[in-house]
Every structure is written in structure tokens, then in C-alpha cells.
Short mmCIF file of C-alpha atoms in Angstrom, two decimals:
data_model
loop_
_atom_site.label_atom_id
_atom_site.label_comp_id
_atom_site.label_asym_id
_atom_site.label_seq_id
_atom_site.Cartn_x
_atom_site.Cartn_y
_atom_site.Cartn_z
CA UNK A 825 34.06 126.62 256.46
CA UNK A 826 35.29 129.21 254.05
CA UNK A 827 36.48 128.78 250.83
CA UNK A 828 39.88 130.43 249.74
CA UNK A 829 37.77 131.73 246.33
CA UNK A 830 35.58 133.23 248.94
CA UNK A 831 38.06 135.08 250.51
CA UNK A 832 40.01 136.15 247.55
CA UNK A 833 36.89 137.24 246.05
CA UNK A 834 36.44 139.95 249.21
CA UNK A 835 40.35 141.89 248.25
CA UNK A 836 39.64 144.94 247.31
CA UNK A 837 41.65 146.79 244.45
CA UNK A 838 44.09 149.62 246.30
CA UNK A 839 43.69 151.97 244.09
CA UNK A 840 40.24 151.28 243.12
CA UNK A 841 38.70 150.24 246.55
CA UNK A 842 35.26 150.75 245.80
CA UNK A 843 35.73 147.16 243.36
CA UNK A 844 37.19 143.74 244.11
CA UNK A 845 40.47 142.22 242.31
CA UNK A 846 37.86 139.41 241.09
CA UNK A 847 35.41 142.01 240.09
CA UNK A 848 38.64 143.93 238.13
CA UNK A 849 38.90 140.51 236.47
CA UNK A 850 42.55 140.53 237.92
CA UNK A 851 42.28 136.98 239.27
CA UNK A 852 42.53 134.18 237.09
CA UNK A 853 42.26 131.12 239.18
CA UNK A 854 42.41 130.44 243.36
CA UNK A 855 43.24 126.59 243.83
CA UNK A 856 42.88 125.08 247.12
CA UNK A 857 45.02 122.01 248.44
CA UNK A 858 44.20 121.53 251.93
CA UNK A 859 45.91 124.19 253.95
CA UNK A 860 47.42 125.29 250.87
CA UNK A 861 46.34 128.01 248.32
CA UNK A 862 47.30 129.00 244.98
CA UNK A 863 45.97 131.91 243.57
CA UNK A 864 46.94 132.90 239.59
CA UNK A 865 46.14 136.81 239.17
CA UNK A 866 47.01 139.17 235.98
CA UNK A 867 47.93 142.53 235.84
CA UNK A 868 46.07 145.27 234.44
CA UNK A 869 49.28 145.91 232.68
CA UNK A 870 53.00 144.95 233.36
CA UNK A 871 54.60 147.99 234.84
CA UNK A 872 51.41 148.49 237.35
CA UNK A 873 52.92 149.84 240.72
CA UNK A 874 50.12 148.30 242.64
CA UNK A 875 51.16 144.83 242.20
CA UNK A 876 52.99 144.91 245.52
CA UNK A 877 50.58 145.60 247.36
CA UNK A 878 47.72 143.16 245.53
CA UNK A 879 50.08 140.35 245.92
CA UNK A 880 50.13 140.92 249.93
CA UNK A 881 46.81 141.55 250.53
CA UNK A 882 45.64 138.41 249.06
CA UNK A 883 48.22 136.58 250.76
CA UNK A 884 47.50 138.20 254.13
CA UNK A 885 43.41 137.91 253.66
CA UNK A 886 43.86 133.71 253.19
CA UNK A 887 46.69 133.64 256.22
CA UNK A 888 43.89 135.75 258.07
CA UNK A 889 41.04 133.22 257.38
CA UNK A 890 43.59 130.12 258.33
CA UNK A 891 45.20 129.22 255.18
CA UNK A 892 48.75 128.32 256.01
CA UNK A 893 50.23 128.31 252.90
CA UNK A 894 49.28 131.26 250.24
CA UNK A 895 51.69 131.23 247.20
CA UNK A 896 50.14 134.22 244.49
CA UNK A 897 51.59 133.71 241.03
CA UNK A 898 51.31 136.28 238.52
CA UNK A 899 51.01 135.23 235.05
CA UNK A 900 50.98 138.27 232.09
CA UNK A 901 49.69 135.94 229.37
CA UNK A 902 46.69 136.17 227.75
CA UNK A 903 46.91 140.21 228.99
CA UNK A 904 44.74 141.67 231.16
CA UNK A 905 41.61 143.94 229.13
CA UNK A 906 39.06 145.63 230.39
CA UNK A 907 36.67 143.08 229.22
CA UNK A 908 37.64 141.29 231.82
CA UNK A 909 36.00 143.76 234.14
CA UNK A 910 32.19 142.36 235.87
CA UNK A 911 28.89 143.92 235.58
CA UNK A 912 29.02 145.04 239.14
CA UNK A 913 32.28 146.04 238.95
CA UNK A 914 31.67 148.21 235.90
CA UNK A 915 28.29 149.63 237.88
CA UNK A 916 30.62 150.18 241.38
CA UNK A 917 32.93 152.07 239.39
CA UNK A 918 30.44 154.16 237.91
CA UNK A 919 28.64 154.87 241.29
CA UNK A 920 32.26 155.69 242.56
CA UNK A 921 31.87 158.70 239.55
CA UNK A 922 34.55 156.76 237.48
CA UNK A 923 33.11 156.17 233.93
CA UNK A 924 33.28 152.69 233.50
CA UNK A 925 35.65 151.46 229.98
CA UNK A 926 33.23 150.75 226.83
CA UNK A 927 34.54 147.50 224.74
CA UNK A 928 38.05 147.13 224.40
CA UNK A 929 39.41 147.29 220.75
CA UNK A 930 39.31 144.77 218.56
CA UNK A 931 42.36 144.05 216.49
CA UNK A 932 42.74 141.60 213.46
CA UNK A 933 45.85 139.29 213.96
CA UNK A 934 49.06 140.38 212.54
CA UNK A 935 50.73 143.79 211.94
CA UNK A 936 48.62 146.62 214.09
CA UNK A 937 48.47 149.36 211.94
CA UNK A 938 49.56 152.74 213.50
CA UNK A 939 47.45 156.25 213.72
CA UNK A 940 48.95 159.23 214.80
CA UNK A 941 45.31 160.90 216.18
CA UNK A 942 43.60 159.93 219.24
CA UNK A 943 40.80 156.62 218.65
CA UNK A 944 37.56 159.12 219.39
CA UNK A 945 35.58 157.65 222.56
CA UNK A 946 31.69 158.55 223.03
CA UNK A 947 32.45 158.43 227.16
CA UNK A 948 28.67 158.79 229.30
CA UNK A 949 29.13 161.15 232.06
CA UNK A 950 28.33 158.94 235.29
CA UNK A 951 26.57 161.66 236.86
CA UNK A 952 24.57 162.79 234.24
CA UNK A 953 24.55 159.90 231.87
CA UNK A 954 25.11 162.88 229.18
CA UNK A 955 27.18 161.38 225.84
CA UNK A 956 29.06 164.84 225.49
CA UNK A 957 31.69 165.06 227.14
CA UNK A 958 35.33 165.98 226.52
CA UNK A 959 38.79 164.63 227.06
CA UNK A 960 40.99 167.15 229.69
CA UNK A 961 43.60 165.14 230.43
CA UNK A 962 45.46 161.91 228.90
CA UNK A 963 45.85 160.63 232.96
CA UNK A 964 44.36 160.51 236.25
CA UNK A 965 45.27 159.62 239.30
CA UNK A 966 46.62 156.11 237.31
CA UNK A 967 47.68 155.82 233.79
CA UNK A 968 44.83 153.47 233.53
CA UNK A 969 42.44 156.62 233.92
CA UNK A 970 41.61 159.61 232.00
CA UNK A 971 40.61 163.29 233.21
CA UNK A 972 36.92 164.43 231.34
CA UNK A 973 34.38 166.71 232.02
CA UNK A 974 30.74 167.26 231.11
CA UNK A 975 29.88 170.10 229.85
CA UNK A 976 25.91 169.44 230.20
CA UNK A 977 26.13 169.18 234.06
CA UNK A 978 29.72 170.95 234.46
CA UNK A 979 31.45 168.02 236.45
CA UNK A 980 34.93 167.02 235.93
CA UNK A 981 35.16 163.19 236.47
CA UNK A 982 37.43 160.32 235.22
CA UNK A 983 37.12 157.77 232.54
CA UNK A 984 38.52 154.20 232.94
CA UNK A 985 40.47 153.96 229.86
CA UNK A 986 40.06 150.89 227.52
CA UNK A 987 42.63 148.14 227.40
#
């Protein structure tokens, strides 16, 4: 018999197929009560447009595997970071050519101070591995992403920004 955490943990992200939700780090808990399934997941951020969309394919993978009852509750607190994000999720995305987020900053509690200049980011080329590369545009195809290139083997690529 299948377990409702095993079939949660096959949804792919839609706009990052190559990687699962789980692997993402965007599910939280699955809980399974008989025919009935709860499954906790948090955003990569609030306003994410693919939410939609995450919410029913989870719901329709468990009704596909028999689970009669799916309920998918999203919960924004402690927010999502790319921490969160597995070891094979962070070498998928790499072998996808994404470059996979470094460590997420670290902030003291209390007032965050603002800077008005970009925080620089040593980003590794995943084609080349090469630790030059440069910045070309703030966005990709999702605010979560960044536009680079390398200028050692001359591909343009995107960077997973950290959260």
C-alpha cells in the first residue's frame, strides 16, 4: 500500500519540474487519517503565483492513488528559505543549468539594518563550475531567479536567488 508522504513526495514543482515540492522544502508535514490526508506546505514566498497550481496537484496526485479526502493547508510561518532546499534538489537544479542558492543570510534579531548596494554573491557557473561570473539581470523567468553569465565558458544561465 502507498503512503500519502510517498505520493506527495513524487509532485513535482511547476515551474521548477526538474525538483519535487518535498525536495523544494515546500512541504512541511503530510498526515494520514485513514482515507483522509492532510498535507501542511509553505510558500517560497507569499505572493508566489504558483500556489494554485501546487495546491491541486497534490490534491489530485493523493485522489489519484485512492485517498478520498485531501485537504492542503498552507501555513506562511516560520517562512519558507532556501535552506530548506535538499541535497538532491540543490544537485537537480544544478544539472537543470540553474545555479543552485548558497546559504541564506543570516540576520541578528531585531531592527534589519538597510544597504542601498547589492549583497555581492560569489555564484559557480553550473556548467563550468567557474566562480566568475556576473549578474545580467535582477529576474528570470521567476522573481525567485536571477539572469548571469560566465564569462570563462560564455554561457548565460540562471541563479536561484537566496531567501
Amino acid at each position: 500500500m502507498v503512503t500519502a508522504q510517498a505520493v506527495v513526495g513524487t509532485v513535482t514543482d511547476p515551474e521548477l519540474p526538474m525538483v519535487t515540492l518535498a525536495e523544494l522544502g515546500i512541504v512541511r508535514e503530510v498526515r494520514q487519517d485513514g482515507d483522509g490526508v492532510v498535507v501542511t506546505i509553505t510558500p517560497t514566498y507569499s505572493g508566489c503565483p504558483a500556489m494554485e497550481s501546487i495546491r491541486a496537484d497534490i490534491a489530485t496526485a493523493l485522489r489519484r492513488a485512492g485517498f478520498a479526502q485531501v485537504e492542503v493547508r498552507t501555513v506562511l510561518a516560520p517562512a519558507w528559505t532556501t535552506d530548506w532546499i535538499s541535497e538532491s534538489g540543490r544537485r537537480k537544479l544544478a544539472e537543470a543549468g540553474i545555479a543552485p542558492p548558497g546559504a541564506a543570510p543570516r540576520r541578528a534579531a531585531g531592527p534589519i539594518p538597510l544597504t542601498l548596494t547589492p549583497r555581492p554573491s560569489a555564484v559557480r557557473c553550473p556548467r563550468c563550475g567557474s566562480a566568475e561570473t556576473e549578474a545580467v539581470a535582477a529576474f528570470g523567468a521567476t522573481a525567485c531567479r536571477e539572469l548571469r553569465r560566465c564569462p570563462a565558458c560564455r554561457e548565460p544561465f540562471e541563479h536561484m536567488k537566496e531567501i
